[in-house]
mmCIF file of C-alpha atoms in Angstrom:
data_model
loop_
_atom_site.group_PDB
_atom_site.id
_atom_site.type_symbol
_atom_site.label_atom_id
_atom_site.label_comp_id
_atom_site.label_asym_id
_atom_site.label_seq_id
_atom_site.Cartn_x
_atom_site.Cartn_y
_atom_site.Cartn_z
ATOM 1 C CA UNK E 8 0.127 -0.186 0.170
ATOM 2 C CA UNK E 9 1.808 3.215 -0.975
ATOM 3 C CA UNK E 10 2.003 6.087 1.515
ATOM 4 C CA UNK E 11 -0.569 8.887 0.965
ATOM 5 C CA UNK E 12 0.868 12.331 0.871
ATOM 6 C CA UNK E 13 -1.203 14.814 2.696
ATOM 7 C CA UNK E 14 -1.469 18.284 1.080
ATOM 8 C CA UNK E 15 -1.287 21.186 3.330
ATOM 9 C CA UNK E 16 -2.600 24.663 2.728
ATOM 10 C CA UNK E 17 -0.339 27.056 3.886
ATOM 11 C CA UNK E 18 -1.455 29.657 5.952
ATOM 12 C CA UNK E 19 -2.020 33.254 4.484
ATOM 13 C CA UNK E 20 0.893 35.939 5.242
ATOM 14 C CA UNK E 21 0.392 38.386 7.843
ATOM 15 C CA UNK E 22 -2.394 40.731 7.091
ATOM 16 C CA UNK E 23 -3.682 38.912 4.377
ATOM 17 C CA UNK E 24 -6.400 36.389 3.803
ATOM 18 C CA UNK E 25 -7.484 33.619 1.372
ATOM 19 C CA UNK E 26 -10.826 33.504 -0.398
ATOM 20 C CA UNK E 27 -11.554 30.193 1.651
ATOM 21 C CA UNK E 28 -11.056 29.954 5.459
ATOM 22 C CA UNK E 29 -7.708 28.856 6.331
ATOM 23 C CA UNK E 30 -8.260 25.947 8.717
ATOM 24 C CA UNK E 31 -5.521 24.198 11.091
ATOM 25 C CA UNK E 32 -4.954 20.386 10.740
ATOM 26 C CA UNK E 33 -8.102 19.872 13.207
ATOM 27 C CA UNK E 34 -10.403 21.313 10.962
ATOM 28 C CA UNK E 35 -10.917 24.556 12.925
ATOM 29 C CA UNK E 36 -11.014 28.079 11.235
ATOM 30 C CA UNK E 37 -7.934 29.899 12.216
ATOM 31 C CA UNK E 38 -8.474 32.854 9.718
ATOM 32 C CA UNK E 39 -12.075 33.395 7.960
ATOM 33 C CA UNK E 40 -11.590 33.960 4.403
ATOM 34 C CA UNK E 41 -12.625 36.956 2.294
ATOM 35 C CA UNK E 42 -16.094 34.930 1.274
ATOM 36 C CA UNK E 43 -16.685 34.467 4.920
ATOM 37 C CA UNK E 44 -16.015 37.891 5.637
ATOM 38 C CA UNK E 45 -18.589 39.297 3.329
ATOM 39 C CA UNK E 46 -21.097 36.583 4.405
ATOM 40 C CA UNK E 47 -21.096 34.751 0.664
ATOM 41 C CA UNK E 48 -20.079 31.571 -0.609
ATOM 42 C CA UNK E 49 -16.646 30.813 -2.062
ATOM 43 C CA UNK E 50 -18.041 30.420 -5.253
ATOM 44 C CA UNK E 51 -20.190 33.411 -5.083
ATOM 45 C CA UNK E 52 -16.907 35.491 -4.529
ATOM 46 C CA UNK E 53 -15.061 33.896 -7.352
ATOM 47 C CA UNK E 54 -17.855 34.975 -9.875
ATOM 48 C CA UNK E 55 -17.736 38.541 -8.121
ATOM 49 C CA UNK E 56 -13.986 38.286 -8.889
ATOM 50 C CA UNK E 57 -14.383 37.572 -12.665
ATOM 51 C CA UNK E 58 -16.929 40.677 -13.088
ATOM 52 C CA UNK E 59 -14.293 42.985 -10.961
ATOM 53 C CA UNK E 60 -16.398 43.084 -8.149
ATOM 54 C CA UNK E 61 -15.333 43.334 -4.269
ATOM 55 C CA UNK E 62 -12.221 43.973 -2.721
ATOM 56 C CA UNK E 63 -8.807 44.236 -4.569
ATOM 57 C CA UNK E 64 -6.994 40.675 -4.801
ATOM 58 C CA UNK E 65 -4.081 39.583 -6.143
ATOM 59 C CA UNK E 66 -2.133 36.261 -6.545
ATOM 60 C CA UNK E 67 0.378 34.721 -3.870
ATOM 61 C CA UNK E 68 1.527 31.589 -6.032
ATOM 62 C CA UNK E 69 -1.650 30.047 -7.139
ATOM 63 C CA UNK E 70 -3.727 31.254 -4.388
ATOM 64 C CA UNK E 71 -5.912 34.259 -4.612
ATOM 65 C CA UNK E 72 -5.233 36.800 -1.524
ATOM 66 C CA UNK E 73 -6.699 40.081 -0.465
ATOM 67 C CA UNK E 74 -5.304 42.533 2.217
ATOM 68 C CA UNK E 75 -7.455 42.295 5.455
ATOM 69 C CA UNK E 76 -7.528 46.224 5.385
ATOM 70 C CA UNK E 77 -9.085 45.944 1.528
ATOM 71 C CA UNK E 78 -11.549 43.585 2.736
ATOM 72 C CA UNK E 79 -12.622 46.021 5.679
ATOM 73 C CA UNK E 80 -12.324 49.080 3.398
ATOM 74 C CA UNK E 81 -14.541 47.656 0.952
ATOM 75 C CA UNK E 82 -17.198 46.484 3.767
ATOM 76 C CA UNK E 83 -17.257 50.157 5.064
ATOM 77 C CA UNK E 84 -17.839 51.358 1.488
ATOM 78 C CA UNK E 85 -21.071 49.059 1.382
ATOM 79 C CA UNK E 86 -22.175 50.530 4.511
ATOM 80 C CA UNK E 87 -21.336 54.045 3.360
ATOM 81 C CA UNK E 88 -23.154 53.420 0.217
ATOM 82 C CA UNK E 89 -26.258 51.946 2.109
ATOM 83 C CA UNK E 90 -26.362 54.911 4.537
ATOM 84 C CA UNK E 91 -26.259 57.605 1.667
ATOM 85 C CA UNK E 92 -29.225 55.594 -0.333
ATOM 86 C CA UNK E 93 -31.195 55.478 2.805
ATOM 87 C CA UNK E 94 -30.797 59.212 3.502
ATOM 88 C CA UNK E 95 -31.306 60.331 -0.188
ATOM 89 C CA UNK E 96 -34.800 57.974 -0.247
ATOM 90 C CA UNK E 97 -36.008 59.197 2.876
ATOM 91 C CA UNK E 98 -35.507 63.019 1.560
ATOM 92 C CA UNK E 99 -37.221 62.031 -1.587
ATOM 93 C CA UNK E 100 -40.134 60.309 0.266
ATOM 94 C CA UNK E 101 -40.489 63.208 2.432
ATOM 95 C CA UNK E 102 -40.610 65.269 -0.561
ATOM 96 C CA UNK E 103 -42.895 63.245 -2.807
ATOM 97 C CA UNK E 104 -45.418 62.197 0.189
ATOM 98 C CA UNK E 105 -48.818 63.662 -0.191
ATOM 99 C CA UNK E 106 -50.417 64.687 3.152
ATOM 100 C CA UNK E 107 -52.718 61.913 4.966
ATOM 101 C CA UNK E 108 -56.160 61.715 3.906
ATOM 102 C CA UNK E 109 -58.804 62.092 6.466
ATOM 103 C CA UNK E 110 -60.516 58.864 7.901
ATOM 104 C CA UNK E 111 -64.354 58.579 6.872
ATOM 105 C CA UNK E 112 -65.922 56.496 9.427
ATOM 106 C CA UNK E 113 -69.006 55.206 8.015
ATOM 107 C CA UNK E 114 -71.390 54.349 10.691
ATOM 108 C CA UNK E 115 -74.450 54.006 8.693
ATOM 109 C CA UNK E 116 -77.574 52.630 10.224
ATOM 110 C CA UNK E 117 -77.519 48.821 9.214
ATOM 111 C CA UNK E 118 -80.616 47.231 7.706
ATOM 112 C CA UNK E 119 -82.552 44.050 7.680
ATOM 113 C CA UNK E 120 -83.526 42.293 4.486
ATOM 114 C CA UNK E 121 -87.044 44.295 5.124
ATOM 115 C CA UNK E 122 -84.974 47.815 4.704
ATOM 116 C CA UNK E 123 -85.778 48.944 8.255
ATOM 117 C CA UNK E 124 -82.782 50.253 10.422
ATOM 118 C CA UNK E 125 -81.600 47.759 13.070
ATOM 119 C CA UNK E 126 -83.165 48.693 16.768
ATOM 120 C CA UNK E 127 -81.012 48.095 19.857
ATOM 121 C CA UNK E 128 -82.258 45.912 22.141
ATOM 122 C CA UNK E 129 -81.989 48.398 25.161
#
């Protein structure tokens, strides 16, 4: 029986992350990857990368890496864009909103099938 060689994934250099989570030999996540930090799957991030979306990445050997600062800056830019969109939407909504219409309470007398109003039993 031939000896099976175990391929180990090298940890990312200090201050960088891979697309995937870096796990130790026991399978525990040591460093969360780009996709985990963004809350998406690895394959989704790869699709984003093909469309030049997401944080700036580069190759270290054959592995795709990004600086942790770049990933955090990308997340901060998404937050800032969401805040600005919410502010502009609230300004536009306040401007476009018409005043509320008065409520009309229809408490007309109910009629039986005979056409006479309902009388209370009191």
